[in-house]
Coordinates of C-alpha atoms and ligand atoms in Angstrom, one line a residue:
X1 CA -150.5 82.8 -85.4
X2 CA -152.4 80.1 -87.4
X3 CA -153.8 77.2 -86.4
X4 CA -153.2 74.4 -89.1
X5 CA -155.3 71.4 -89.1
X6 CA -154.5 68.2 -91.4
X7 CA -156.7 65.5 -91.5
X8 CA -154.6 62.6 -92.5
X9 CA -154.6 58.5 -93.0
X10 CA -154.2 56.7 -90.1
X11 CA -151.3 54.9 -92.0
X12 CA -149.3 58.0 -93.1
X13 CA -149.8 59.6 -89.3
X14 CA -146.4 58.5 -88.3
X15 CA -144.5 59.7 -91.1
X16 CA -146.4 63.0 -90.8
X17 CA -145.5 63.1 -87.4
X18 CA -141.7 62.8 -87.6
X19 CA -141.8 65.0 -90.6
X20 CA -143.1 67.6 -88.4
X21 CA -140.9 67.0 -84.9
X22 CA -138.1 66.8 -87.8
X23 CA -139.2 70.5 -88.7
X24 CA -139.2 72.0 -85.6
X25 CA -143.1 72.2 -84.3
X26 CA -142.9 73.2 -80.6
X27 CA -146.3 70.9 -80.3
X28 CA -149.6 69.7 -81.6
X29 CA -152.5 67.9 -80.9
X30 CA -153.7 64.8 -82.1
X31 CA -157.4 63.2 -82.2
X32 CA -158.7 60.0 -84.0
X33 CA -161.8 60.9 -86.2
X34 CA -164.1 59.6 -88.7
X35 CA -165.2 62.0 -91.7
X36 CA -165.7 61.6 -95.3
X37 CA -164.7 63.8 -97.8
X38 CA -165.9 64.8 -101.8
X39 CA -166.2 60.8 -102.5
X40 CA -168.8 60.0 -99.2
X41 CA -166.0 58.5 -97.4
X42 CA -165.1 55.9 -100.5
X43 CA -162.1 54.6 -100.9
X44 CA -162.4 54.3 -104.9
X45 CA -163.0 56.6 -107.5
X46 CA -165.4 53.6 -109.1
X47 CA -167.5 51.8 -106.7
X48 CA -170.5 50.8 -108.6
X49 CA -173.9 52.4 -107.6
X50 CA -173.6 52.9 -103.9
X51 CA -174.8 56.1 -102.6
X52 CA -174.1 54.9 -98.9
X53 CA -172.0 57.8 -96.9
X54 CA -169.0 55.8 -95.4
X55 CA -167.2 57.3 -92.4
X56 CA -163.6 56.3 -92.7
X57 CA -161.3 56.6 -89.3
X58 CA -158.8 59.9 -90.1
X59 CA -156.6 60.9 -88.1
X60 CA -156.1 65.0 -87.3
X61 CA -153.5 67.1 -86.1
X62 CA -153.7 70.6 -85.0
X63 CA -150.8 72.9 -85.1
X64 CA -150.2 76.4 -84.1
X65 CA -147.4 78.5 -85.7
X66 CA -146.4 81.7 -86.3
X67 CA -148.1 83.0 -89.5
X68 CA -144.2 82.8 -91.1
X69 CA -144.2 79.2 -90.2
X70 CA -147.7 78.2 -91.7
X71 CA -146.1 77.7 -95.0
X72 CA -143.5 75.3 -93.7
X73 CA -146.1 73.2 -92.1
X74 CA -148.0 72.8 -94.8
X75 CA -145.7 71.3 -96.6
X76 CA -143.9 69.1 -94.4
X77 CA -148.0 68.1 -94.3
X78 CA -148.5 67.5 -98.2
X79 CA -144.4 66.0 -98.1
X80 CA -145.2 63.8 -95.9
X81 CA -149.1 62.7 -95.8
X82 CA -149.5 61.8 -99.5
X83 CA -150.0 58.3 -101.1
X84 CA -149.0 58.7 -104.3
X85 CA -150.1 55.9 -105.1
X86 CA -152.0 56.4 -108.8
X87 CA -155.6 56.7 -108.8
X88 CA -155.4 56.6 -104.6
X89 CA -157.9 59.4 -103.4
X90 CA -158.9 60.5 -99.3
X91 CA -155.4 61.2 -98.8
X92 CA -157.2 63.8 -96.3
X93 CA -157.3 67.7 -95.8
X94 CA -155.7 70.4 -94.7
X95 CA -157.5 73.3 -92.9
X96 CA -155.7 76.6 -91.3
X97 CA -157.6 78.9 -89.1
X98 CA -156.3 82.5 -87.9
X99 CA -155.6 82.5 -83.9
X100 CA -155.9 85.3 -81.8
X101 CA -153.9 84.3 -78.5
X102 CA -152.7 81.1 -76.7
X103 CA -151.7 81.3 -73.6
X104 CA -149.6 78.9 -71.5
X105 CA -151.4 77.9 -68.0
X106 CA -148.6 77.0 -66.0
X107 CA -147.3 81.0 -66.7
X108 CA -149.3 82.6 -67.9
X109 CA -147.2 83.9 -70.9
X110 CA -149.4 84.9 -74.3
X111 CA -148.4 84.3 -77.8
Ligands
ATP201 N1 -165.4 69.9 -96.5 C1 -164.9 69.3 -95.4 N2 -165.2 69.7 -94.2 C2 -164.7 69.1 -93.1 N3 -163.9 68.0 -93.1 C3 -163.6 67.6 -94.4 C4 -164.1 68.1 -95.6 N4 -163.6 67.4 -96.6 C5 -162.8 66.5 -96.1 N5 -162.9 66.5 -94.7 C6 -162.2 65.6 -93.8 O1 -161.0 65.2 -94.4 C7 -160.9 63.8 -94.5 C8 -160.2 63.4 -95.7 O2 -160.9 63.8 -96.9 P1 -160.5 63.4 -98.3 O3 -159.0 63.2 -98.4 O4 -161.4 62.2 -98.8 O5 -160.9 64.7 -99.1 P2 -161.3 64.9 -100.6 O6 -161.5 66.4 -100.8 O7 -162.4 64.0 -100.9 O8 -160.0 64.4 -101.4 P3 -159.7 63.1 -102.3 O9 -160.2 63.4 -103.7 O10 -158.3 62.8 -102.3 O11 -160.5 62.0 -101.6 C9 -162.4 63.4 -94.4 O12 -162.5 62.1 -94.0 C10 -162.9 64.4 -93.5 O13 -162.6 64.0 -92.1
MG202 MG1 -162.2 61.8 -100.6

């Protein structure tokens, strides 16, 4: 299994969202955040002479898979969670961790 966690705008969260119910998740788990990424947490490419780190409120979403369903979330992420708006940069990340076992409480079943 992988775990695969996106880090996205808090504008594009419900898109990404339905894009992944759409695809057939069977669940994931969301968490507002603050992080900055390569720019410091600007929102421009060209922003003068300010060194300042900015945090900028992110929103992530952790989903695990089977490893032959990684791909697929992925990109229903990148489908779904870009701008594409010209010159538009923190569109966010996307992380995905190996998982050993999940277990479900109310049964105990693993994997
Ligand atoms: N190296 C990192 N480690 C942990 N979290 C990160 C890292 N880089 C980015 N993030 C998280 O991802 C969010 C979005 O980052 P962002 O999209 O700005 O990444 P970027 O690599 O700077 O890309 P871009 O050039 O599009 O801005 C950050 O606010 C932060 O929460
Ligand atoms: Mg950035």
């Amino acid at each position: 299994m992988k775990m695969i966690i996106a880090i996205v705008k808090p504008e594009k969260f419900s898109e990404v969202k339905n894009a992944l119910t759409d695809s057939g998740i069977e669940g994931m788990t969301v968490t507002e955040v603050k992080g900055f990424g390569k720019q410091g947490g600007h929102k421009e490419i060209f922003r003068g002479t300010e060194y300042k780190i900015d945090l900028l409120n992110k929103v992530k979403i952790e989903i695990c898979v089977e490893d032959s369903e990684a791909e697929n979330v992925i990109n229903t992420v990148l489908n779904s969670a870009k701008t594409g708006k010209a010159g538009e940069i923190g569109d966010g990340k996307i992380f995905v961790i190996d998982v050993e076992k999940s277990v479900t409480i109310r049964t105990g079943e693993t994997n």
